[in-house]
């Protein structure tokens, strides 16, 4: 491609800005490193145009680039564990020092990255042993690889599910080296169906696996086989619980929170699944546990040890960036102060009355919007049918773009039937002032 400078135009008018001058100009408005702005400037200049056009385009690209970086946001969606917003939020403040991940301070010898956390999980759930990996998908993969590679795993057709993000039970099964044996039907699977699969001479069933459907539910003529019943079979029972509620009696919540809402009491608890006879359970760290992204394998010591000793463990083990916050969250459950120290549990215990009062105060200060009762949802595939009573500030029109551009923190709101809803349940009260500022700015 070549350009011809037309007669009559002075060379000077058409000369593009220098890369360096444009990058410096961008630095006034876009807070990213100079090297990034140089790249933006270079590409904008290469696309040609007048000085003005190039600058406007470069600013646009620069802004988009800065906005595309990860950072903290205000979750006003009313989805408590929003997968796109990182599921469970966590406050992590650290001193930048080393961490004794595998060093025993008692005697100065090499320690285990698993033992201290496993001890806390034992206390909270009654499990004999536990081991932590990078996420629950990894936990399921490791359990299948360690306990059933080259053998069969019986799964109900009603639980051969896709959880989201490409996590499909048949695919994970295939990758683990285990073979899936479909049992029962989509809507009804009985104990006898599992027993028949185990007794079938051409099968070599190593495990029965139960998968929590997590993000959908089937109603009507439906029958699942309880863990208690599966535990009467002669092969180990693995329950992929997903949501990671340690105990559905939620003993870590304050007494004034009782009675506990049914969306919590009907989630499968880790303690209850183990007590019912599950030999192994797997669950996420960043769903109802409210911790960092990780996956936990808990249950019978001999089976957990086989998972921990599998070569894949080395590829799936988390670092202190996950283990330390996980330990914090587990300690908070034991101290029973999650409601004030773990952000997810703070969201859970807020009363609708307090949220309505906060919404009214925001509307009052900002001079825009109306208070509205809403239904928040848990999200992340936990409690798919449940809603949690909440409160929002409602404004007519779609203001989602302006709110995303809010400074210092983007506000991620929900737009419903031509109105913008800022749901307060997932928002820390300390951020209400930022909501007021952003809403006040909408009026201009
Ligand atoms: C969420 C979930 C998973 C995947 O867990 P990640 O932590 O996202 O890897 C697997 N199984 C079930 C039942 C789930 O709910």
PDB file of N, CA, C and O in Angstrom, residues 143-179:
ATOM      1  N   UNK A 143      -9.391 -37.199  41.753  1.00  0.00           N
ATOM      2  CA  UNK A 143     -10.068 -38.333  42.399  1.00  0.00           C
ATOM      3  C   UNK A 143     -10.277 -39.460  41.390  1.00  0.00           C
ATOM      4  O   UNK A 143      -9.982 -40.633  41.668  1.00  0.00           O
ATOM      5  N   UNK A 144     -10.758 -39.098  40.200  1.00  0.00           N
ATOM      6  CA  UNK A 144     -11.018 -40.127  39.190  1.00  0.00           C
ATOM      7  C   UNK A 144      -9.721 -40.778  38.724  1.00  0.00           C
ATOM      8  O   UNK A 144      -9.642 -42.000  38.570  1.00  0.00           O
ATOM      9  N   UNK A 145      -8.687 -39.959  38.503  1.00  0.00           N
ATOM     10  CA  UNK A 145      -7.408 -40.499  38.027  1.00  0.00           C
ATOM     11  C   UNK A 145      -6.776 -41.401  39.084  1.00  0.00           C
ATOM     12  O   UNK A 145      -6.230 -42.455  38.769  1.00  0.00           O
ATOM     13  N   UNK A 146      -6.852 -40.978  40.353  1.00  0.00           N
ATOM     14  CA  UNK A 146      -6.160 -41.723  41.411  1.00  0.00           C
ATOM     15  C   UNK A 146      -6.925 -42.980  41.826  1.00  0.00           C
ATOM     16  O   UNK A 146      -6.322 -43.963  42.217  1.00  0.00           O
ATOM     17  N   UNK A 147      -8.256 -42.928  41.745  1.00  0.00           N
ATOM     18  CA  UNK A 147      -9.039 -44.035  42.314  1.00  0.00           C
ATOM     19  C   UNK A 147      -9.721 -44.907  41.258  1.00  0.00           C
ATOM     20  O   UNK A 147     -10.258 -45.955  41.610  1.00  0.00           O
ATOM     21  N   UNK A 148      -9.704 -44.448  39.990  1.00  0.00           N
ATOM     22  CA  UNK A 148     -10.487 -45.222  39.016  1.00  0.00           C
ATOM     23  C   UNK A 148      -9.871 -45.291  37.626  1.00  0.00           C
ATOM     24  O   UNK A 148     -10.532 -45.739  36.696  1.00  0.00           O
ATOM     25  N   UNK A 149      -8.615 -44.874  37.435  1.00  0.00           N
ATOM     26  CA  UNK A 149      -8.018 -44.911  36.089  1.00  0.00           C
ATOM     27  C   UNK A 149      -8.036 -46.344  35.555  1.00  0.00           C
ATOM     28  O   UNK A 149      -7.712 -47.285  36.279  1.00  0.00           O
ATOM     29  N   UNK A 150      -8.469 -46.491  34.311  1.00  0.00           N
ATOM     30  CA  UNK A 150      -8.510 -47.813  33.689  1.00  0.00           C
ATOM     31  C   UNK A 150      -9.680 -48.658  34.155  1.00  0.00           C
ATOM     32  O   UNK A 150      -9.824 -49.806  33.743  1.00  0.00           O
ATOM     33  N   UNK A 151     -10.513 -48.078  35.037  1.00  0.00           N
ATOM     34  CA  UNK A 151     -11.665 -48.836  35.540  1.00  0.00           C
ATOM     35  C   UNK A 151     -12.951 -48.046  35.286  1.00  0.00           C
ATOM     36  O   UNK A 151     -12.919 -46.978  34.664  1.00  0.00           O
ATOM     37  N   UNK A 152     -14.064 -48.533  35.786  1.00  0.00           N
ATOM     38  CA  UNK A 152     -15.363 -47.911  35.515  1.00  0.00           C
ATOM     39  C   UNK A 152     -15.861 -47.100  36.698  1.00  0.00           C
ATOM     40  O   UNK A 152     -15.596 -47.439  37.856  1.00  0.00           O
ATOM     41  N   UNK A 153     -16.602 -46.016  36.381  1.00  0.00           N
ATOM     42  CA  UNK A 153     -17.236 -45.202  37.414  1.00  0.00           C
ATOM     43  C   UNK A 153     -18.718 -45.087  37.063  1.00  0.00           C
ATOM     44  O   UNK A 153     -19.064 -44.674  35.950  1.00  0.00           O
ATOM     45  N   UNK A 154     -19.580 -45.468  37.987  1.00  0.00           N
ATOM     46  CA  UNK A 154     -21.021 -45.449  37.746  1.00  0.00           C
ATOM     47  C   UNK A 154     -21.588 -44.079  38.096  1.00  0.00           C
ATOM     48  O   UNK A 154     -21.408 -43.591  39.214  1.00  0.00           O
ATOM     49  N   UNK A 155     -22.245 -43.449  37.119  1.00  0.00           N
ATOM     50  CA  UNK A 155     -22.850 -42.125  37.324  1.00  0.00           C
ATOM     51  C   UNK A 155     -24.285 -42.152  36.792  1.00  0.00           C
ATOM     52  O   UNK A 155     -24.526 -42.663  35.698  1.00  0.00           O
ATOM     53  N   UNK A 156     -25.207 -41.605  37.563  1.00  0.00           N
ATOM     54  CA  UNK A 156     -26.598 -41.537  37.097  1.00  0.00           C
ATOM     55  C   UNK A 156     -26.707 -40.675  35.852  1.00  0.00           C
ATOM     56  O   UNK A 156     -26.045 -39.643  35.742  1.00  0.00           O
ATOM     57  N   UNK A 157     -27.576 -41.078  34.929  1.00  0.00           N
ATOM     58  CA  UNK A 157     -27.788 -40.266  33.715  1.00  0.00           C
ATOM     59  C   UNK A 157     -28.311 -38.878  34.069  1.00  0.00           C
ATOM     60  O   UNK A 157     -28.131 -37.938  33.322  1.00  0.00           O
ATOM     61  N   UNK A 158     -28.975 -38.767  35.217  1.00  0.00           N
ATOM     62  CA  UNK A 158     -29.481 -37.463  35.647  1.00  0.00           C
ATOM     63  C   UNK A 158     -28.394 -36.556  36.201  1.00  0.00           C
ATOM     64  O   UNK A 158     -28.645 -35.394  36.501  1.00  0.00           O
ATOM     65  N   UNK A 159     -27.189 -37.100  36.369  1.00  0.00           N
ATOM     66  CA  UNK A 159     -26.102 -36.308  36.966  1.00  0.00           C
ATOM     67  C   UNK A 159     -24.897 -36.210  36.045  1.00  0.00           C
ATOM     68  O   UNK A 159     -23.834 -35.734  36.453  1.00  0.00           O
ATOM     69  N   UNK A 160     -25.064 -36.642  34.804  1.00  0.00           N
ATOM     70  CA  UNK A 160     -23.956 -36.573  33.845  1.00  0.00           C
ATOM     71  C   UNK A 160     -23.983 -35.186  33.225  1.00  0.00           C
ATOM     72  O   UNK A 160     -24.362 -34.997  32.078  1.00  0.00           O
ATOM     73  N   UNK A 161     -23.607 -34.203  34.018  1.00  0.00           N
ATOM     74  CA  UNK A 161     -23.974 -32.816  33.750  1.00  0.00           C
ATOM     75  C   UNK A 161     -22.815 -31.981  33.229  1.00  0.00           C
ATOM     76  O   UNK A 161     -21.652 -32.377  33.275  1.00  0.00           O
ATOM     77  N   UNK A 162     -23.172 -30.791  32.720  1.00  0.00           N
ATOM     78  CA  UNK A 162     -22.181 -29.752  32.438  1.00  0.00           C
ATOM     79  C   UNK A 162     -22.388 -28.655  33.483  1.00  0.00           C
ATOM     80  O   UNK A 162     -23.492 -28.129  33.630  1.00  0.00           O
ATOM     81  N   UNK A 163     -21.339 -28.333  34.231  1.00  0.00           N
ATOM     82  CA  UNK A 163     -21.452 -27.346  35.300  1.00  0.00           C
ATOM     83  C   UNK A 163     -21.304 -25.932  34.751  1.00  0.00           C
ATOM     84  O   UNK A 163     -21.822 -24.978  35.293  1.00  0.00           O
ATOM     85  N   UNK A 164     -20.589 -25.781  33.667  1.00  0.00           N
ATOM     86  CA  UNK A 164     -20.299 -24.453  33.122  1.00  0.00           C
ATOM     87  C   UNK A 164     -18.811 -24.343  32.908  1.00  0.00           C
ATOM     88  O   UNK A 164     -18.025 -25.102  33.478  1.00  0.00           O
ATOM     89  N   UNK A 165     -18.429 -23.411  32.028  1.00  0.00           N
ATOM     90  CA  UNK A 165     -17.007 -23.261  31.736  1.00  0.00           C
ATOM     91  C   UNK A 165     -16.416 -24.533  31.156  1.00  0.00           C
ATOM     92  O   UNK A 165     -15.238 -24.818  31.324  1.00  0.00           O
ATOM     93  N   UNK A 166     -17.259 -25.326  30.465  1.00  0.00           N
ATOM     94  CA  UNK A 166     -16.743 -26.509  29.783  1.00  0.00           C
ATOM     95  C   UNK A 166     -16.493 -27.695  30.696  1.00  0.00           C
ATOM     96  O   UNK A 166     -15.904 -28.682  30.281  1.00  0.00           O
ATOM     97  N   UNK A 167     -16.934 -27.619  31.961  1.00  0.00           N
ATOM     98  CA  UNK A 167     -16.752 -28.756  32.871  1.00  0.00           C
ATOM     99  C   UNK A 167     -17.895 -29.734  32.675  1.00  0.00           C
ATOM    100  O   UNK A 167     -19.011 -29.517  33.126  1.00  0.00           O
ATOM    101  N   UNK A 168     -17.631 -30.812  31.923  1.00  0.00           N
ATOM    102  CA  UNK A 168     -18.650 -31.821  31.651  1.00  0.00           C
ATOM    103  C   UNK A 168     -18.158 -33.147  32.211  1.00  0.00           C
ATOM    104  O   UNK A 168     -17.044 -33.575  31.928  1.00  0.00           O
ATOM    105  N   UNK A 169     -19.028 -33.772  32.992  1.00  0.00           N
ATOM    106  CA  UNK A 169     -18.632 -35.008  33.671  1.00  0.00           C
ATOM    107  C   UNK A 169     -18.074 -36.051  32.692  1.00  0.00           C
ATOM    108  O   UNK A 169     -16.995 -36.601  32.937  1.00  0.00           O
ATOM    109  N   UNK A 170     -18.751 -36.327  31.546  1.00  0.00           N
ATOM    110  CA  UNK A 170     -18.193 -37.359  30.662  1.00  0.00           C
ATOM    111  C   UNK A 170     -16.801 -36.994  30.147  1.00  0.00           C
ATOM    112  O   UNK A 170     -15.937 -37.867  29.999  1.00  0.00           O
ATOM    113  N   UNK A 171     -16.564 -35.689  29.893  1.00  0.00           N
ATOM    114  CA  UNK A 171     -15.264 -35.276  29.357  1.00  0.00           C
ATOM    115  C   UNK A 171     -14.168 -35.385  30.416  1.00  0.00           C
ATOM    116  O   UNK A 171     -13.059 -35.835  30.134  1.00  0.00           O
ATOM    117  N   UNK A 172     -14.485 -34.946  31.644  1.00  0.00           N
ATOM    118  CA  UNK A 172     -13.489 -35.033  32.721  1.00  0.00           C
ATOM    119  C   UNK A 172     -13.160 -36.505  32.977  1.00  0.00           C
ATOM    120  O   UNK A 172     -12.004 -36.880  33.186  1.00  0.00           O
ATOM    121  N   UNK A 173     -14.208 -37.326  32.929  1.00  0.00           N
ATOM    122  CA  UNK A 173     -14.032 -38.765  33.135  1.00  0.00           C
ATOM    123  C   UNK A 173     -13.046 -39.318  32.099  1.00  0.00           C
ATOM    124  O   UNK A 173     -12.094 -40.015  32.451  1.00  0.00           O
ATOM    125  N   UNK A 174     -13.261 -38.952  30.830  1.00  0.00           N
ATOM    126  CA  UNK A 174     -12.403 -39.468  29.763  1.00  0.00           C
ATOM    127  C   UNK A 174     -10.955 -39.016  29.983  1.00  0.00           C
ATOM    128  O   UNK A 174     -10.009 -39.801  29.827  1.00  0.00           O
ATOM    129  N   UNK A 175     -10.758 -37.751  30.362  1.00  0.00           N
ATOM    130  CA  UNK A 175      -9.400 -37.221  30.571  1.00  0.00           C
ATOM    131  C   UNK A 175      -8.699 -37.903  31.741  1.00  0.00           C
ATOM    132  O   UNK A 175      -7.482 -37.973  31.786  1.00  0.00           O
ATOM    133  N   UNK A 176      -9.488 -38.361  32.714  1.00  0.00           N
ATOM    134  CA  UNK A 176      -8.894 -38.961  33.911  1.00  0.00           C
ATOM    135  C   UNK A 176      -8.410 -40.376  33.644  1.00  0.00           C
ATOM    136  O   UNK A 176      -7.666 -40.929  34.435  1.00  0.00           O
ATOM    137  N   UNK A 177      -8.870 -40.957  32.531  1.00  0.00           N
ATOM    138  CA  UNK A 177      -8.523 -42.344  32.258  1.00  0.00           C
ATOM    139  C   UNK A 177      -9.530 -43.326  32.820  1.00  0.00           C
ATOM    140  O   UNK A 177      -9.384 -44.533  32.660  1.00  0.00           O
ATOM    141  N   UNK A 178     -10.572 -42.804  33.492  1.00  0.00           N
ATOM    142  CA  UNK A 178     -11.629 -43.692  33.989  1.00  0.00           C
ATOM    143  C   UNK A 178     -12.715 -43.809  32.917  1.00  0.00           C
ATOM    144  O   UNK A 178     -12.825 -42.960  32.042  1.00  0.00           O
ATOM    145  N   UNK A 179     -13.505 -44.861  32.995  1.00  0.00           N
ATOM    146  CA  UNK A 179     -14.594 -45.051  32.035  1.00  0.00           C
ATOM    147  C   UNK A 179     -15.931 -44.785  32.707  1.00  0.00           C
ATOM    148  O   UNK A 179     -16.181 -45.268  33.809  1.00  0.00           O
TER     149      UNK A 179
END
